Coordinates of C-alpha atoms in Angstrom, one line a residue:
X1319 CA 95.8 -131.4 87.0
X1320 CA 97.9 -129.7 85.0
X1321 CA 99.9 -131.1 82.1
X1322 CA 103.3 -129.3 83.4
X1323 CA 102.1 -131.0 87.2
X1324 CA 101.5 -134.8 84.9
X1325 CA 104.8 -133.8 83.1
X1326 CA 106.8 -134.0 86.6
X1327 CA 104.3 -136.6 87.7
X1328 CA 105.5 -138.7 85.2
X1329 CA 109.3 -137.6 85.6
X1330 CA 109.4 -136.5 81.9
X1331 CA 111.3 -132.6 81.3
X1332 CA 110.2 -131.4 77.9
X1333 CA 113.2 -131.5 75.8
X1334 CA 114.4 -127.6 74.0
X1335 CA 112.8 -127.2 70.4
X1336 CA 114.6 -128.9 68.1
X1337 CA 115.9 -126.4 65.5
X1338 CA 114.3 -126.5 61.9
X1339 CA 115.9 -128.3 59.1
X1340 CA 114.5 -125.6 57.6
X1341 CA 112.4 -122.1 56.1
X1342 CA 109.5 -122.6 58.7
X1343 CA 108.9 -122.3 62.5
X1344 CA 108.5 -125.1 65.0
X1345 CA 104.9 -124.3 65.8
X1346 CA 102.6 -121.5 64.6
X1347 CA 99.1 -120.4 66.5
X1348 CA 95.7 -119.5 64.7
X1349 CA 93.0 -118.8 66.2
X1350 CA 92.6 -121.2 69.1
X1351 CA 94.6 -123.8 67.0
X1352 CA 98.5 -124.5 67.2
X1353 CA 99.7 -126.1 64.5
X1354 CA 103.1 -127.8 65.0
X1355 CA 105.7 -128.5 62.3
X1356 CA 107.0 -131.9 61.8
X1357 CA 108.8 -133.3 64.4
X1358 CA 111.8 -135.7 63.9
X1359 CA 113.2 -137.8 67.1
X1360 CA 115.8 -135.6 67.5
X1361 CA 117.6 -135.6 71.2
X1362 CA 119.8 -132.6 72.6
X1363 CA 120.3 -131.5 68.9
X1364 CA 121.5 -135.3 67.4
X1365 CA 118.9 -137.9 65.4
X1366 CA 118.4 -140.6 67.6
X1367 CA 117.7 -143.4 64.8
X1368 CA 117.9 -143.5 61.2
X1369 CA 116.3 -146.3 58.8
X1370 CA 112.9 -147.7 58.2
X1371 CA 111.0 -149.5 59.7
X1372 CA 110.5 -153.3 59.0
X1373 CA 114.1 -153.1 57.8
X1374 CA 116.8 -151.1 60.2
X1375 CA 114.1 -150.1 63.0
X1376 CA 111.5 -152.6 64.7
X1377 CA 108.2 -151.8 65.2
X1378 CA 108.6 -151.5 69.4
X1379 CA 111.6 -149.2 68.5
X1380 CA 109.9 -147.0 66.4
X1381 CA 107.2 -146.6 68.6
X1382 CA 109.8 -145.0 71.4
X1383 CA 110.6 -142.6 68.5
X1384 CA 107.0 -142.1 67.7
X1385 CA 106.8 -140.7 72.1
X1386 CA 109.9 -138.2 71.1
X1387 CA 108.5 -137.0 68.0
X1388 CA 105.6 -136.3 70.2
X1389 CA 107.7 -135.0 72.8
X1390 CA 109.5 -132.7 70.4
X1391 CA 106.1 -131.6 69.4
X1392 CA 104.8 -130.4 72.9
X1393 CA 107.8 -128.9 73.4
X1394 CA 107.3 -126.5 70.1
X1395 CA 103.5 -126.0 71.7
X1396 CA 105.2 -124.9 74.9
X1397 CA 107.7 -122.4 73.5
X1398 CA 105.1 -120.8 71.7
X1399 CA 102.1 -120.4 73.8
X1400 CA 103.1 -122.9 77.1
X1401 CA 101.9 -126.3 77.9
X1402 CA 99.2 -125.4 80.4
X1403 CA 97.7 -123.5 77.5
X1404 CA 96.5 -127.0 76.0
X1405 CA 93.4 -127.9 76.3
X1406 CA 93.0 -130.5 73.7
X1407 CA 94.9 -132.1 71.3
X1408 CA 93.0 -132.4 67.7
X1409 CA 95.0 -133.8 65.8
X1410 CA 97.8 -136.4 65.0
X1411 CA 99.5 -136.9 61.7
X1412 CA 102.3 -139.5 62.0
X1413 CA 104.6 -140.6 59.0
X1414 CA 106.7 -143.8 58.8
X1415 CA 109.3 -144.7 56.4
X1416 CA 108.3 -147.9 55.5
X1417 CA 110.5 -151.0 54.8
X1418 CA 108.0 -152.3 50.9
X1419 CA 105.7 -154.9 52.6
X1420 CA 105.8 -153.1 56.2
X1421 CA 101.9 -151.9 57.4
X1422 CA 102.1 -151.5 61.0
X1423 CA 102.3 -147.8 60.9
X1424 CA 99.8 -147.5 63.6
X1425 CA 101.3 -149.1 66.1
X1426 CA 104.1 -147.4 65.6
X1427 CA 102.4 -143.8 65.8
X1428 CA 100.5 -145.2 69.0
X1429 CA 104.1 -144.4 70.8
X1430 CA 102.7 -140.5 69.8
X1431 CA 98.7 -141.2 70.8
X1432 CA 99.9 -142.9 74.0
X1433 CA 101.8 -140.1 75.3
X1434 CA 99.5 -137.7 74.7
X1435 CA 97.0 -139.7 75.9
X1436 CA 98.8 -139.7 79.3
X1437 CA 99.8 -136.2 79.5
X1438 CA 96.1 -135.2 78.7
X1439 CA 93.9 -137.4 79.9
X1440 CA 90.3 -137.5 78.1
X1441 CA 91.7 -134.0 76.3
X1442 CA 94.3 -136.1 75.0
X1443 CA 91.8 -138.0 72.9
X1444 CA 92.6 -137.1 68.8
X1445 CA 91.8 -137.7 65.5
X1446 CA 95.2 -139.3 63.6
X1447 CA 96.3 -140.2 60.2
X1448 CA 99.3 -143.0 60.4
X1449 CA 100.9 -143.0 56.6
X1450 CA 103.9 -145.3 55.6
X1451 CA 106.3 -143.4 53.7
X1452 CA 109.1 -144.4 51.1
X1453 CA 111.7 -141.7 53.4
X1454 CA 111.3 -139.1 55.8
X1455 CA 114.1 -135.9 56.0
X1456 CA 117.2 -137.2 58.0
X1457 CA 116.5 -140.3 56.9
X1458 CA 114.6 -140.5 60.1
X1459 CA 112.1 -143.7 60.7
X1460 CA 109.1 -141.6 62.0
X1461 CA 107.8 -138.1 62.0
X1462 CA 104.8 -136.4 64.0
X1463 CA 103.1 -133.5 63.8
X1464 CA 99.8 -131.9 65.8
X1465 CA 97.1 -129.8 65.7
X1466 CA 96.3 -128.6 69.1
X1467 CA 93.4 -126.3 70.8
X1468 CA 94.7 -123.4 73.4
X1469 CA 92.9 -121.5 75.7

């Protein structure tokens, strides 16, 4: 199946690319590779949570954030090249601002590796770095970016 037919399977729309905060593009293509910049859990345009986790965001919480950041990502994927030009994703890098003492960052980037996971199947399968952070830009609770094969 294809991941725009699991997309509507799954009743989830791919959300329009978030705008950068910045001098860089949302998602850039080398080779068979797109890389994806960071993406924040930004929804129609407005930061959905701020904080960090352990502290102002729960763990469960962030993890919902983690499956937008993700979500945010695809989208950037499917602006450049489309989402049925996927045929594996490589990569996850997922960072947390961390409450000191917090050090459940994977189970918060799970919220990304699950998603994927059911949008892709067996080619959603990745290598991923979780990293706790002291702050992330926005003062955002999680961040995710990908590295992604195309056809």
């Amino acid at each position: 199946m294809a991941p725009s037919d699991t997309l509507r399977e799954l009743g989830i729309t791919l959300p329009s690319v978030p705008k950068p905060a910045g001098s860089y593009i949302p998602a850039r293509r080398s080779g068979s590779l797109v890389y994806t910049a960071g993406q924040v859990p930004i929804v129609d345009g407005a930061v959905v949570a701020q904080g960090k986790v352990g502290a102002e965001v729960t763990t469960e919480q962030a993890y919902d954030l983690a499956r937008v950041c993700a979500l945010n990502a695809i989208a950037a994927v499917d602006g450049l090249v489309g989402i049925d030009a996927i045929t594996g994703i490589v990569k996850v890098v997922g960072f947390v601002a961390s409450a000191p003492g917090y050090n459940d960052q994977p189970k918060v980037v799970n919220g990304a590796s699950d998603l994927l996971g059911q949008l892709f199947g067996e080619a959603g399968l990745h290598a991923r770095s979780a990293v706790g952070v002291a702050e992330l830009p926005l003062n955002v609770p999680v961040e995710v970016e990908l590295v992604v094969e195309v056809a």
